[in-house]
Amino acid sequence: PATTVANYQIQLSTGATFATLVLDDATLPASPLSYGVASGRLNGLTYYYWHVRAVNAAGAWGPWSVYRYFRTP
């Protein structure tokens, strides 16, 4: 049977290994899926890496996504 995503977890880091987290939020609702970071929380001219994973209603976590990155202006 198919499982339904209950919510998502996102992690944000300045390194692709996620050893030091800038943000770790496991409360993202399944829909609509978007995320914003409060103004002033990120440093300028910095690369940030992020990945996500889902959890179902039974509490079973899926694997982490492939990481993505962005650079702040």
Protein backbone atom coordinates (compact mmCIF):
# COMPACT_ATOMS: atom_id res chain seq x y z
CA PRO A 1 0.00 0.00 0.00
CA ALA A 2 1.10 3.55 -0.69
CA THR A 3 2.13 5.70 2.22
CA THR A 4 1.20 9.33 2.61
CA VAL A 5 3.71 11.99 3.56
CA ALA A 6 2.82 13.59 6.89
CA ASN A 7 5.49 16.27 6.82
CA TYR A 8 9.07 17.04 5.78
CA GLN A 9 12.33 17.85 7.46
CA ILE A 10 14.75 20.36 5.95
CA GLN A 11 18.35 20.99 6.96
CA LEU A 12 20.44 23.96 5.89
CA SER A 13 24.21 24.10 6.31
CA THR A 14 27.28 25.95 5.10
CA GLY A 15 28.89 22.63 4.16
CA ALA A 16 27.77 19.72 2.00
CA THR A 17 28.42 17.23 4.83
CA PHE A 18 25.82 18.96 7.06
CA ALA A 19 28.21 18.71 10.03
CA THR A 20 27.24 22.21 11.20
CA LEU A 21 23.58 23.09 10.75
CA VAL A 22 22.28 26.61 10.29
CA LEU A 23 18.72 25.31 10.37
CA ASP A 24 17.01 21.99 11.16
CA ASP A 25 13.21 22.01 10.87
CA ALA A 26 11.15 18.81 10.90
CA THR A 27 7.76 20.54 10.95
CA LEU A 28 7.21 21.41 7.28
CA PRO A 29 3.67 20.49 6.24
CA ALA A 30 3.25 18.15 3.29
CA SER A 31 1.33 20.79 1.35
CA PRO A 32 1.88 23.47 0.25
CA LEU A 33 5.59 22.78 0.14
CA SER A 34 7.60 25.98 0.42
CA TYR A 35 10.05 27.35 2.92
CA GLY A 36 11.33 30.79 3.81
CA VAL A 37 14.14 31.84 6.12
CA ALA A 38 13.75 34.90 8.31
CA SER A 39 15.47 38.05 7.13
CA GLY A 40 18.95 38.47 8.62
CA ARG A 41 19.39 34.78 9.41
CA LEU A 42 21.73 34.08 6.48
CA ASN A 43 25.10 35.66 5.82
CA GLY A 44 25.80 37.45 2.55
CA LEU A 45 28.09 36.00 -0.13
CA THR A 46 27.79 32.53 1.40
CA TYR A 47 27.03 29.14 -0.12
CA TYR A 48 24.28 27.23 1.68
CA TYR A 49 23.46 23.56 1.16
CA TRP A 50 20.05 22.03 1.82
CA HIS A 51 18.34 18.68 1.69
CA VAL A 52 14.96 17.29 2.73
CA ARG A 53 13.35 14.03 3.78
CA ALA A 54 9.77 12.94 4.35
CA VAL A 55 8.09 11.19 7.26
CA ASN A 56 4.84 9.27 7.01
CA ALA A 57 1.96 9.16 9.47
CA ALA A 58 3.49 6.08 11.16
CA GLY A 59 6.68 8.03 11.92
CA ALA A 60 8.89 6.27 9.37
CA TRP A 61 11.47 8.60 7.84
CA GLY A 62 12.48 8.35 4.20
CA PRO A 63 16.03 8.90 2.93
CA TRP A 64 17.58 12.33 2.60
CA SER A 65 17.30 13.92 -0.84
CA VAL A 66 20.36 14.75 -2.86
CA TYR A 67 21.62 18.08 -1.55
CA ARG A 68 21.19 21.31 -3.45
CA TYR A 69 22.87 24.65 -2.84
CA PHE A 70 22.46 28.36 -3.37
CA ARG A 71 24.58 31.47 -2.80
CA THR A 72 23.28 34.53 -1.03
CA PRO A 73 23.85 37.94 -2.61
